[in-house]
Structure formats: structure tokens, C-alpha cells
């Protein structure tokens, strides 16, 4: 009998202590990290993407219809429980898209999508390469970051703290000073708690996974739909300062408006899984959008149109030129032919449509900053000294240029067509362009490479 009394008393004291300590947490909970997907943020070293049209789906970045994508988790990241969820939630897209996401073992050497599971500590947040940009990343690097701290059910752990449960005992055992315990500490400690049962915020895990895999399949942020959001720019800039985003980054991720073309004729869809949540104070007219955790009907329709299950080629497919494995740009002076011989080594691939590409070599100043003007009528590109080849590339073509000893792609620039440079060094810049269906202009910049400095004595 006496034993019982003691136990009850102890429990009562422990209870009051816990409640008192919880107050030290304060009442400010940090929000879920925003998605930091950048479009064309990272191509091969020395390559840039100057594409102007960001879009609701970037048709230039979509995979071929029916593609089987190999997906893996990066070595040693994530528990089996979290991996199982991400796999299941990612595969939601397969229900509507003619795409297979094949999850393969961590040690698979070549994959299309590589997921690194991190936490609030490494601050990599949530982001993904967009569509076929995934294939531009080195195999050693992830193409997607997911911050699994956001996937934990923090309310469960807070409640555990308040009731003196296993998490509370874990903290006490670690010698934590519970009198001054704060939310940042809480969010940090929860990562280390070896929970015997997974306690996930399923809807956040599902919504975030589907959003990032939406990017991996070529979808972009829905809030970029032309005219959809009347942003209060100054308050938005201020808000994203807490994530150390400068104006340019906020412009790019949040405020950028896509080309009308890339909306693919769809209506603006505030329920899209690809839409950021927007509080009313970020807009000038008080418009707001709640966090979306499920695919909308619009999402299902657009992904089914991009990757149709009932036909071979999507009606939304655009001509697509993809350059990969750009090994080198060789420029040789041929004093017999009296010309610069420009030899690029790379792979080119097209999609389901016939595509035109322009392979352009231009002269630049030694620092690579300026093109060199020319009066030559034949050897110029937009008034600058250079030469080019227009290529008609058949659908579904894969080609490796200059693989064999006999060269199959060379550009020739005769010495006499090169402006007088007064002995100054110059470089050769090689670029691949394709026509942009969205703008009708030749502004789709596919790849870029710059030679070492050269000089010409005549
Ligand atoms: Zn995103």
C-alpha cells in the first residue's frame, strides 16, 4: 500500500515539473522549409542555362514518354521506414503518368534520380533537379534533397515531452537542461531520438515527396502561372531572408512568372501539389493559398498529358536537343588550310520530334567577356566573328561526335575571315542553340564551352 502512495506522488511531481519546463519552449514553432528547387541551377561545369521561360511544366525538360527512371537513395541515408514511405509516395505519380520509377539498391552505379535524405542540421532543405536536368548531374551527387526533419510528427514528440514520455526521459538521460529548453533544441534533439516506432507526419512526408518528384518529372512551381499571384514583393523578400535567400534567389524561386506557352493551356490551379503555400500578407490583394498535401485533379491531368498511357508521343512534346558528356573543345591552327579547325567532342540526343540545332563557334576576347565584331558576311553570327552549322536532327537520335579518328563534326574558320586583332589573344566559344517553340526565337541555349587562349600571327 505504502509503495503505491510513493509512486503516485512521484508521478504527480514529475508531471508538474514537465509542464513547468515546457513553458520554457516558448510558443514559436519554425515553419517547414520551403522548396528550393532551382530551374537549370546546375549544369555541367562551365555550362549555363539562359532559358528565359520558366514554366508550370517545362516541356523541354520532360523525359521521353514511357521512360523507366532508375531511382536510388544515397548511401546510408534514411531509415527503412522513411525510405518505404518516400518510395510509396513517389510512386503516386506512376498512377497517372506513363513513367516508371524503379527504386534500385544504393550501390547501383548509374541512376537517373538520387535522393539524399538529410535533416534540419545540414540545411539542404527540399529540392530536386528538373526533369532531364537530372541526367546532367554527376553520379556521385544527389539530384534530390529531402529534409526528413519535416517528415517527423513533431506534435507527437511535443505531447510526449508534456506527458514525460520516452522522448522526455531520453532528453533527461542525456543531461539536457529542461528548464531552459527551447524549440531549436527540440527540433535538433528529435533527430537523434532512436524512436522504436516511426512517428511521421504522413501528410507532410507524402506532400513533400510528391512535390519534389513532380519537379523530377519536369513540373515547376504552380505559383509561377502568369498573372496568378499579385505579390507584395517587399514582404516576400523579407520573409525569405530567414532562409538566407537574397532577392535574386527569391525572385527565381518564388516570384518568377513563366511563359504562357508552358501552361499547356491549363487553368491556374491553386490546389496543385506544385504550389507553394502563400499567406495573405505576401500578396497585395490578400489572396492566400493553403499548404497542399495531395495531387490535384489538375496535376493528374497535366502529368497524364505529358506522359500519356494511351499514346506513344505526348501532344505536348516539343523538339528537344540534349547535349551530354561534353568532353572537350579542341581548336587547332591549320597553317596549310589557313584556317582554325574547331572540333567539339560531345553527345547529342533528340526527343520524339524532329529538331533543329545550331552549332555555333564565335570568337571572344581573351577574358571570354566580349564577342569580336566582324564585317565578314559569311563568317559571322549576329555580327560577331564566327561560323556555324545548322543541323536537322531526326527524332529519337543519339549521336557521339568525333568518337572515331575520322572527325565527323568540325567547324572551319578561315584566317582571312578573322578580324585584325593586333596580336591580341582570343578564344573560341562553342554553343549549341535550338529554336524555342515558346518564343519562336532562337534562344534555347543548350550548351556552352570556351577554348584556351589562342593567338594568330599573319
Ligand atoms: Zn518546389
Tab-separated table of C-alpha atoms and ligand atoms in Angstrom:
chain	number	residue	atom	x	y	z
A	1	UNK	CA	0.000	0.000	0.000
A	2	UNK	CA	2.702	2.434	1.026
A	3	UNK	CA	4.585	1.694	-2.174
A	4	UNK	CA	1.625	2.853	-4.286
A	5	UNK	CA	1.392	6.197	-2.499
A	6	UNK	CA	5.036	6.946	-3.146
A	7	UNK	CA	4.673	6.113	-6.836
A	8	UNK	CA	1.634	8.346	-7.314
A	9	UNK	CA	3.351	11.219	-5.535
A	10	UNK	CA	6.406	10.844	-7.727
A	11	UNK	CA	4.292	10.844	-10.852
A	12	UNK	CA	2.480	13.985	-9.732
A	13	UNK	CA	5.757	15.821	-9.071
A	14	UNK	CA	7.223	14.654	-12.361
A	15	UNK	CA	4.080	15.884	-14.126
A	16	UNK	CA	4.284	19.392	-12.686
A	17	UNK	CA	7.961	19.604	-13.498
A	18	UNK	CA	7.374	18.641	-17.086
A	19	UNK	CA	4.624	21.218	-17.508
A	20	UNK	CA	6.749	23.953	-15.998
A	21	UNK	CA	9.610	23.079	-18.264
A	22	UNK	CA	7.515	23.075	-21.402
A	23	UNK	CA	6.804	26.784	-20.884
A	24	UNK	CA	10.459	27.483	-21.494
A	25	UNK	CA	9.901	26.309	-25.066
A	26	UNK	CA	8.049	29.499	-25.823
A	27	UNK	CA	5.407	29.458	-28.491
A	28	UNK	CA	7.279	29.993	-31.711
A	29	UNK	CA	7.494	26.961	-33.970
A	30	UNK	CA	9.676	27.241	-37.061
A	31	UNK	CA	7.826	26.544	-40.303
A	32	UNK	CA	8.569	23.741	-42.740
A	33	UNK	CA	11.480	24.569	-45.050
A	34	UNK	CA	10.390	25.921	-48.430
A	35	UNK	CA	11.240	24.002	-51.566
A	36	UNK	CA	14.459	25.399	-53.020
A	37	UNK	CA	14.342	23.815	-56.431
A	38	UNK	CA	16.204	25.971	-58.919
A	39	UNK	CA	15.498	25.570	-62.563
A	40	UNK	CA	18.656	24.913	-64.518
A	41	UNK	CA	20.673	25.815	-61.429
A	42	UNK	CA	23.451	23.483	-62.178
A	43	UNK	CA	24.516	22.106	-65.486
A	44	UNK	CA	27.902	20.681	-66.317
A	45	UNK	CA	30.884	22.733	-65.100
A	46	UNK	CA	31.263	25.807	-67.262
A	47	UNK	CA	27.792	25.417	-68.669
A	48	UNK	CA	24.893	27.723	-68.134
A	49	UNK	CA	21.214	27.732	-68.922
A	50	UNK	CA	19.954	31.099	-70.023
A	51	UNK	CA	16.483	29.850	-70.797
A	52	UNK	CA	14.036	32.631	-70.155
A	53	UNK	CA	10.851	30.615	-69.977
A	54	UNK	CA	10.206	29.116	-66.571
A	55	UNK	CA	7.017	27.248	-66.569
A	56	UNK	CA	4.350	25.239	-64.984
A	57	UNK	CA	5.808	22.298	-66.821
A	58	UNK	CA	8.933	22.887	-68.812
A	59	UNK	CA	8.274	20.800	-71.899
A	60	UNK	CA	11.936	20.997	-72.818
A	61	UNK	CA	12.872	19.228	-69.619
A	62	UNK	CA	10.380	16.379	-69.620
A	63	UNK	CA	11.575	12.803	-70.066
A	64	UNK	CA	10.535	10.764	-73.056
A	65	UNK	CA	7.093	9.246	-72.693
A	66	UNK	CA	7.311	5.752	-71.219
A	67	UNK	CA	10.747	6.330	-69.702
A	68	UNK	CA	11.904	3.957	-66.968
A	69	UNK	CA	13.828	6.027	-64.428
A	70	UNK	CA	16.257	4.419	-62.029
A	71	UNK	CA	15.987	5.931	-58.562
A	72	UNK	CA	18.178	5.292	-55.559
A	73	UNK	CA	18.830	6.611	-52.089
A	74	UNK	CA	22.316	7.912	-51.474
A	75	UNK	CA	24.451	5.642	-49.286
A	76	UNK	CA	23.493	5.394	-45.638
A	77	UNK	CA	20.778	7.987	-45.614
A	78	UNK	CA	17.400	7.320	-44.105
A	79	UNK	CA	15.824	4.522	-42.079
A	80	UNK	CA	13.944	1.670	-43.772
A	81	UNK	CA	10.697	3.218	-42.508
A	82	UNK	CA	11.313	6.592	-44.149
A	83	UNK	CA	12.602	5.001	-47.359
A	84	UNK	CA	9.500	2.843	-47.626
A	85	UNK	CA	7.285	5.933	-47.359
A	86	UNK	CA	9.204	8.020	-49.869
A	87	UNK	CA	9.177	5.146	-52.354
A	88	UNK	CA	5.426	4.682	-51.948
A	89	UNK	CA	4.619	8.397	-52.159
A	90	UNK	CA	6.880	8.983	-55.179
A	91	UNK	CA	5.148	6.157	-56.998
A	92	UNK	CA	1.823	8.005	-56.707
A	93	UNK	CA	2.854	9.687	-59.977
A	94	UNK	CA	3.001	6.309	-61.754
A	95	UNK	CA	-0.760	6.002	-61.365
A	96	UNK	CA	-1.265	8.905	-63.771
A	97	UNK	CA	1.963	9.174	-65.769
A	98	UNK	CA	3.404	6.721	-68.274
A	99	UNK	CA	6.660	6.701	-66.326
A	100	UNK	CA	8.245	4.018	-64.167
A	101	UNK	CA	10.180	4.947	-61.052
A	102	UNK	CA	12.335	1.892	-60.387
A	103	UNK	CA	13.941	2.104	-56.957
A	104	UNK	CA	17.261	0.264	-57.121
A	105	UNK	CA	19.917	-0.600	-54.475
A	106	UNK	CA	22.180	2.169	-53.115
A	107	UNK	CA	25.250	0.720	-54.826
A	108	UNK	CA	23.762	0.881	-58.345
A	109	UNK	CA	26.461	2.775	-60.290
A	110	UNK	CA	24.286	4.635	-62.814
A	111	UNK	CA	20.903	6.096	-61.955
A	112	UNK	CA	18.693	8.980	-63.093
A	113	UNK	CA	17.454	10.193	-59.712
A	114	UNK	CA	19.483	10.090	-56.499
A	115	UNK	CA	17.851	11.032	-53.205
A	116	UNK	CA	19.833	12.308	-50.280
A	117	UNK	CA	17.904	12.237	-47.039
A	118	UNK	CA	19.108	14.979	-44.740
A	119	UNK	CA	17.897	16.808	-41.674
A	120	UNK	CA	17.397	20.339	-40.434
A	121	UNK	CA	21.077	20.283	-39.423
A	122	UNK	CA	22.582	20.180	-42.894
A	123	UNK	CA	20.210	22.872	-44.162
A	124	UNK	CA	19.964	21.372	-47.638
A	125	UNK	CA	16.185	21.581	-47.471
A	126	UNK	CA	13.884	20.130	-50.111
A	127	UNK	CA	14.787	20.445	-53.789
A	128	UNK	CA	15.198	18.475	-56.969
A	129	UNK	CA	16.731	18.769	-60.398
A	130	UNK	CA	14.019	19.323	-63.009
A	131	UNK	CA	13.267	16.525	-65.494
A	132	UNK	CA	16.145	15.624	-67.793
A	133	UNK	CA	18.444	18.061	-65.945
A	134	UNK	CA	18.793	15.136	-63.533
A	135	UNK	CA	20.997	13.438	-66.101
A	136	UNK	CA	23.380	16.404	-66.147
A	137	UNK	CA	24.442	15.746	-62.548
A	138	UNK	CA	27.480	13.624	-61.766
A	139	UNK	CA	26.632	10.134	-60.493
A	140	UNK	CA	28.402	10.848	-57.216
A	141	UNK	CA	25.994	13.668	-56.459
A	142	UNK	CA	22.389	13.648	-55.348
A	143	UNK	CA	19.726	15.045	-57.654
A	144	UNK	CA	17.198	15.458	-54.854
A	145	UNK	CA	17.398	16.587	-51.243
A	146	UNK	CA	14.673	15.806	-48.760
A	147	UNK	CA	14.826	17.211	-45.234
A	148	UNK	CA	13.306	14.383	-43.243
A	149	UNK	CA	13.105	16.533	-40.090
A	150	UNK	CA	9.994	17.969	-41.678
A	151	UNK	CA	8.579	14.457	-42.046
A	152	UNK	CA	8.568	13.821	-38.281
A	153	UNK	CA	5.363	14.200	-36.316
A	154	UNK	CA	6.556	16.996	-34.035
A	155	UNK	CA	3.185	17.271	-32.298
A	156	UNK	CA	3.589	13.683	-31.141
A	157	UNK	CA	7.023	14.448	-29.653
A	158	UNK	CA	5.804	17.679	-28.046
A	159	UNK	CA	2.993	15.784	-26.424
A	160	UNK	CA	5.500	13.188	-25.295
A	161	UNK	CA	7.503	15.978	-23.657
A	162	UNK	CA	4.466	17.326	-21.886
A	163	UNK	CA	3.483	13.925	-20.517
A	164	UNK	CA	7.027	12.915	-19.549
A	165	UNK	CA	7.104	10.063	-22.090
A	166	UNK	CA	10.068	8.210	-23.620
A	167	UNK	CA	11.335	11.251	-25.520
A	168	UNK	CA	11.301	13.339	-22.343
A	169	UNK	CA	13.200	10.598	-20.471
A	170	UNK	CA	15.682	10.358	-23.344
A	171	UNK	CA	16.433	14.075	-23.004
A	172	UNK	CA	16.814	13.902	-19.219
A	173	UNK	CA	19.129	10.907	-19.581
A	174	UNK	CA	21.236	12.952	-21.976
A	175	UNK	CA	21.564	15.576	-19.231
A	176	UNK	CA	19.590	18.272	-21.064
A	177	UNK	CA	18.732	21.350	-19.033
A	178	UNK	CA	14.974	21.139	-19.294
A	179	UNK	CA	14.428	24.472	-17.518
A	180	UNK	CA	15.656	26.458	-20.441
A	181	UNK	CA	14.662	24.047	-23.193
A	182	UNK	CA	13.889	25.770	-26.491
A	183	UNK	CA	12.281	24.902	-29.804
A	184	UNK	CA	15.552	24.939	-31.749
A	185	UNK	CA	16.903	22.392	-29.239
A	186	UNK	CA	13.734	20.350	-29.536
A	187	UNK	CA	13.941	20.203	-33.338
A	188	UNK	CA	17.575	19.189	-33.073
A	189	UNK	CA	17.109	16.508	-30.385
A	190	UNK	CA	14.185	14.899	-32.130
A	191	UNK	CA	16.544	13.952	-34.990
A	192	UNK	CA	18.663	11.898	-32.574
A	193	UNK	CA	15.819	10.153	-30.783
A	194	UNK	CA	16.006	6.432	-31.570
A	195	UNK	CA	12.250	6.064	-31.724
A	196	UNK	CA	11.198	2.418	-31.645
A	197	UNK	CA	8.175	3.338	-33.724
A	198	UNK	CA	8.260	5.633	-36.717
A	199	UNK	CA	6.321	8.764	-35.906
A	200	UNK	CA	5.852	10.549	-39.148
A	201	UNK	CA	3.697	13.450	-40.210
A	202	UNK	CA	2.414	11.352	-43.085
A	203	UNK	CA	0.727	14.153	-44.994
A	204	UNK	CA	3.876	16.310	-44.956
A	205	UNK	CA	6.045	13.353	-46.000
A	206	UNK	CA	3.615	12.484	-48.780
A	207	UNK	CA	3.007	16.044	-49.996
A	208	UNK	CA	6.694	16.987	-49.990
A	209	UNK	CA	7.804	13.764	-51.669
A	210	UNK	CA	5.187	14.150	-54.402
A	211	UNK	CA	6.142	17.821	-54.896
A	212	UNK	CA	9.845	17.043	-55.347
A	213	UNK	CA	9.149	14.083	-57.629
A	214	UNK	CA	6.865	16.422	-59.584
A	215	UNK	CA	9.986	18.535	-60.248
A	216	UNK	CA	11.951	15.392	-61.134
A	217	UNK	CA	9.316	14.679	-63.791
A	218	UNK	CA	9.570	18.223	-65.205
A	219	UNK	CA	6.884	20.131	-63.311
A	220	UNK	CA	7.567	23.601	-61.954
A	221	UNK	CA	6.030	25.779	-59.301
A	222	UNK	CA	2.384	26.485	-59.955
A	223	UNK	CA	2.611	29.941	-58.407
A	224	UNK	CA	4.676	30.922	-61.475
A	225	UNK	CA	1.486	30.691	-63.577
A	226	UNK	CA	1.262	34.020	-65.451
A	227	UNK	CA	-0.860	36.542	-63.558
A	228	UNK	CA	-1.792	34.133	-60.766
A	229	UNK	CA	-0.325	35.934	-57.772
A	230	UNK	CA	-0.090	39.648	-57.072
A	231	UNK	CA	2.916	39.517	-54.804
A	232	UNK	CA	3.738	42.048	-52.146
A	233	UNK	CA	7.373	41.811	-53.152
A	234	UNK	CA	8.977	43.653	-50.224
A	235	UNK	CA	7.310	41.472	-47.599
A	236	UNK	CA	8.169	38.350	-49.589
A	237	UNK	CA	11.853	39.335	-49.781
A	238	UNK	CA	11.822	39.982	-46.040
A	239	UNK	CA	10.189	36.641	-45.308
A	240	UNK	CA	12.741	34.606	-47.280
A	241	UNK	CA	15.629	36.440	-45.608
A	242	UNK	CA	15.193	33.962	-42.726
A	243	UNK	CA	16.357	31.232	-45.117
A	244	UNK	CA	19.306	33.414	-46.172
A	245	UNK	CA	17.769	33.924	-49.587
A	246	UNK	CA	18.739	37.138	-51.300
A	247	UNK	CA	16.408	38.978	-53.672
A	248	UNK	CA	17.713	37.171	-56.735
A	249	UNK	CA	17.095	33.753	-55.206
A	250	UNK	CA	13.619	34.748	-54.054
A	251	UNK	CA	12.859	36.181	-57.491
A	252	UNK	CA	13.978	32.974	-59.107
A	253	UNK	CA	12.221	30.528	-56.790
A	254	UNK	CA	9.126	32.359	-55.737
A	255	UNK	CA	8.332	35.367	-57.861
A	256	UNK	CA	9.270	34.269	-61.338
A	257	UNK	CA	6.474	34.209	-63.883
A	258	UNK	CA	6.507	31.511	-66.528
A	259	UNK	CA	5.819	31.835	-70.223
A	260	UNK	CA	2.148	31.444	-71.066
A	261	UNK	CA	3.189	28.756	-73.545
A	262	UNK	CA	4.301	26.407	-70.796
A	263	UNK	CA	0.984	26.418	-69.004
A	264	UNK	CA	-0.016	23.986	-71.754
A	265	UNK	CA	-3.427	25.566	-71.901
A	266	UNK	CA	-4.274	24.588	-68.343
A	267	UNK	CA	-6.040	26.954	-65.954
A	268	UNK	CA	-4.230	28.230	-62.874
A	269	UNK	CA	-4.590	25.582	-60.188
A	270	UNK	CA	-4.296	26.738	-56.558
A	271	UNK	CA	-4.772	23.127	-55.392
A	272	UNK	CA	-1.683	21.892	-57.269
A	273	UNK	CA	0.855	19.922	-55.271
A	274	UNK	CA	3.400	22.137	-57.073
A	275	UNK	CA	2.030	25.328	-55.476
A	276	UNK	CA	3.785	26.981	-52.546
A	277	UNK	CA	1.558	27.864	-49.617
A	278	UNK	CA	1.067	31.621	-49.659
A	279	UNK	CA	-0.080	33.579	-46.621
A	280	UNK	CA	-2.332	36.578	-47.306
A	281	UNK	CA	0.270	39.091	-46.139
A	282	UNK	CA	2.554	38.082	-49.029
A	283	UNK	CA	0.035	39.357	-51.601
A	284	UNK	CA	-1.227	42.870	-52.262
A	285	UNK	CA	-4.849	41.756	-52.547
A	286	UNK	CA	-4.957	39.425	-49.544
A	287	UNK	CA	-5.049	36.314	-51.740
A	288	UNK	CA	-3.765	33.204	-49.975
A	289	UNK	CA	-3.132	29.527	-50.729
A	290	UNK	CA	-3.034	26.794	-48.083
A	291	UNK	CA	-0.356	24.123	-47.993
A	292	UNK	CA	-1.388	21.354	-50.401
A	293	UNK	CA	-0.690	17.762	-49.392
A	294	UNK	CA	-2.363	15.862	-52.216
A	295	UNK	CA	-2.186	15.893	-56.009
A	296	UNK	CA	-4.963	17.966	-57.511
A	297	UNK	CA	-7.121	16.885	-60.424
A	298	UNK	CA	-5.119	19.422	-62.458
A	299	UNK	CA	-1.843	17.714	-61.507
A	300	UNK	CA	-3.202	14.337	-62.557
A	301	UNK	CA	-4.384	15.756	-65.886
A	302	UNK	CA	-1.177	17.568	-66.781
A	303	UNK	CA	1.126	14.686	-65.878
A	304	UNK	CA	-1.115	12.322	-67.894
A	305	UNK	CA	-0.917	14.720	-70.862
A	306	UNK	CA	2.880	14.953	-70.654
A	307	UNK	CA	3.260	11.199	-70.203
A	308	UNK	CA	0.167	9.670	-71.836
A	309	UNK	CA	-0.511	5.986	-71.210
A	310	UNK	CA	-2.677	5.649	-74.296
A	311	UNK	CA	-0.352	7.002	-76.968
A	312	UNK	CA	3.273	6.848	-77.901
A	313	UNK	CA	4.032	10.560	-78.170
A	314	UNK	CA	2.596	13.312	-75.998
A	315	UNK	CA	0.716	16.033	-77.859
A	316	UNK	CA	2.691	18.452	-75.652
A	317	UNK	CA	6.105	17.189	-76.771
A	318	UNK	CA	8.411	19.866	-78.199
A	319	UNK	CA	11.535	19.348	-80.322
A	320	UNK	CA	14.273	18.654	-77.839
A	321	UNK	CA	18.043	18.727	-78.208
A	322	UNK	CA	20.044	17.471	-75.254
A	323	UNK	CA	23.805	17.658	-75.069
A	324	UNK	CA	25.739	15.492	-72.643
A	325	UNK	CA	29.246	14.294	-71.966
A	326	UNK	CA	30.918	17.383	-73.425
A	327	UNK	CA	34.454	16.037	-73.288
A	328	UNK	CA	36.416	18.913	-74.783
A	329	UNK	CA	36.582	21.690	-77.316
A	330	UNK	CA	39.688	21.408	-79.478
A	331	UNK	CA	40.819	24.374	-81.578
A	332	UNK	CA	43.787	23.885	-83.904
A	333	UNK	CA	45.525	26.261	-86.248
A	334	UNK	CA	45.903	24.610	-89.635
A	335	UNK	CA	48.529	26.628	-91.479
A	336	UNK	CA	48.083	24.609	-94.668
A	337	UNK	CA	44.365	25.230	-94.897
A	338	UNK	CA	44.971	28.641	-93.337
A	339	UNK	CA	42.051	28.201	-91.013
A	340	UNK	CA	41.057	27.486	-87.430
A	341	UNK	CA	39.742	23.939	-87.156
A	342	UNK	CA	37.234	23.727	-84.315
A	343	UNK	CA	36.442	20.223	-83.064
A	344	UNK	CA	33.932	19.727	-80.240
A	345	UNK	CA	33.531	16.300	-78.607
A	346	UNK	CA	30.079	15.618	-77.194
A	347	UNK	CA	26.917	13.523	-77.305
A	348	UNK	CA	23.643	14.810	-78.653
A	349	UNK	CA	20.206	13.303	-78.245
A	350	UNK	CA	16.773	14.261	-79.530
A	351	UNK	CA	13.289	13.511	-78.265
A	352	UNK	CA	10.220	12.285	-80.105
A	353	UNK	CA	10.216	15.254	-82.516
A	354	UNK	CA	12.461	16.342	-85.345
A	355	UNK	CA	14.662	19.124	-84.019
A	356	UNK	CA	16.871	21.851	-85.458
A	357	UNK	CA	20.089	22.724	-83.741
A	358	UNK	CA	22.713	25.342	-84.491
A	359	UNK	CA	26.310	24.525	-83.618
A	360	UNK	CA	27.937	27.933	-83.269
A	361	UNK	CA	31.611	28.870	-82.835
A	362	UNK	CA	32.346	32.529	-82.035
A	363	UNK	CA	35.493	34.399	-81.207
A	364	UNK	CA	35.717	36.143	-77.866
A	365	UNK	CA	38.250	38.394	-76.206
A	366	UNK	CA	40.881	36.618	-74.108
A	367	UNK	CA	38.876	37.103	-70.913
A	368	UNK	CA	35.875	35.473	-72.602
A	369	UNK	CA	33.732	38.525	-71.837
A	370	UNK	CA	33.143	40.025	-75.278
A	371	UNK	CA	32.438	38.750	-78.753
A	372	UNK	CA	34.545	40.201	-81.539
A	373	UNK	CA	32.688	42.232	-84.189
A	374	UNK	CA	33.253	41.398	-87.834
A	375	UNK	CA	32.467	42.783	-91.275
A	376	UNK	CA	32.611	39.320	-92.838
A	377	UNK	CA	29.224	38.477	-94.324
A	378	UNK	CA	29.675	34.728	-94.395
A	379	UNK	CA	31.613	34.097	-91.222
A	380	UNK	CA	29.505	35.868	-88.666
A	381	UNK	CA	26.819	35.107	-86.148
A	382	UNK	CA	24.753	38.134	-85.246
A	383	UNK	CA	27.502	40.495	-86.400
A	384	UNK	CA	30.263	38.726	-84.484
A	385	UNK	CA	33.153	36.794	-85.893
A	386	UNK	CA	32.457	33.086	-86.090
A	387	UNK	CA	30.917	30.243	-88.010
A	388	UNK	CA	28.060	27.809	-87.568
A	389	UNK	CA	26.380	24.664	-88.793
A	390	UNK	CA	22.642	24.191	-88.896
A	391	UNK	CA	21.731	20.593	-88.092
A	392	UNK	CA	18.479	18.769	-88.731
A	393	UNK	CA	18.304	16.086	-86.113
A	394	UNK	CA	15.895	13.196	-86.582
A	395	UNK	CA	13.582	12.101	-83.773
A	396	UNK	CA	14.979	9.736	-81.145
A	397	UNK	CA	18.547	10.169	-82.343
A	398	UNK	CA	21.629	9.556	-80.227
A	399	UNK	CA	24.959	10.613	-81.605
A	400	UNK	CA	28.505	10.908	-80.305
A	401	UNK	CA	30.541	13.430	-82.272
A	402	UNK	CA	34.180	12.811	-83.047
A	403	UNK	CA	34.301	9.439	-81.354
A	404	UNK	CA	36.481	7.952	-84.080
A	405	UNK	CA	39.813	9.067	-85.531
A	406	UNK	CA	37.966	10.356	-88.606
A	407	UNK	CA	36.273	13.514	-87.385
A	408	UNK	CA	32.566	13.854	-88.129
A	409	UNK	CA	31.917	17.334	-86.752
A	410	UNK	CA	34.306	20.203	-87.380
A	411	UNK	CA	33.805	23.902	-87.927
A	412	UNK	CA	36.260	25.800	-90.088
A	413	UNK	CA	37.033	29.492	-89.716
A	414	UNK	CA	39.480	30.808	-92.382
A	415	UNK	CA	42.222	33.116	-91.107
A	416	UNK	CA	41.331	35.738	-93.702
A	417	UNK	CA	37.800	35.977	-92.261
A	418	UNK	CA	39.069	36.736	-88.770
A	419	UNK	CA	39.241	40.469	-87.933
A	420	UNK	CA	42.647	42.031	-87.309
A	421	UNK	CA	43.304	41.575	-83.592
A	422	UNK	CA	46.612	43.466	-83.405
A	423	UNK	CA	48.386	40.435	-81.935
A	424	UNK	CA	45.899	40.095	-79.083
A	425	UNK	CA	44.926	36.669	-77.751
A	426	UNK	CA	41.398	35.426	-78.262
A	427	UNK	CA	39.302	32.367	-77.502
A	428	UNK	CA	36.731	30.290	-79.329
A	429	UNK	CA	33.343	29.808	-77.725
A	430	UNK	CA	31.206	26.887	-78.814
A	431	UNK	CA	27.465	26.961	-78.213
A	432	UNK	CA	24.524	24.783	-79.207
A	433	UNK	CA	21.186	26.502	-79.750
A	434	UNK	CA	17.805	25.276	-80.726
A	435	UNK	CA	14.643	27.047	-81.721
A	436	UNK	CA	12.375	27.828	-78.788
A	437	UNK	CA	8.827	26.879	-79.620
A	438	UNK	CA	7.542	29.100	-76.817
A	439	UNK	CA	9.023	32.311	-78.180
A	440	UNK	CA	9.646	31.392	-81.802
A	441	UNK	CA	13.181	32.707	-81.313
A	442	UNK	CA	16.494	31.041	-81.485
A	443	UNK	CA	17.107	31.460	-77.785
A	444	UNK	CA	17.140	27.968	-76.454
A	445	UNK	CA	20.679	27.688	-75.189
A	446	UNK	CA	21.676	24.059	-74.820
A	447	UNK	CA	25.375	24.032	-74.072
A	448	UNK	CA	28.440	26.173	-73.886
A	449	UNK	CA	32.206	25.711	-73.875
A	450	UNK	CA	35.231	28.017	-74.154
A	451	UNK	CA	38.659	27.168	-75.594
A	452	UNK	CA	42.042	28.092	-74.147
A	453	UNK	CA	43.527	31.412	-75.323
A	454	UNK	CA	44.937	31.456	-78.852
A	455	UNK	CA	46.831	33.946	-80.946
A	456	UNK	CA	47.165	34.455	-84.643
A	457	UNK	CA	50.175	35.956	-86.352
A	458	UNK	CA	49.627	36.727	-90.029
B	1	LIG	ZN1	9.426	23.050	-55.440
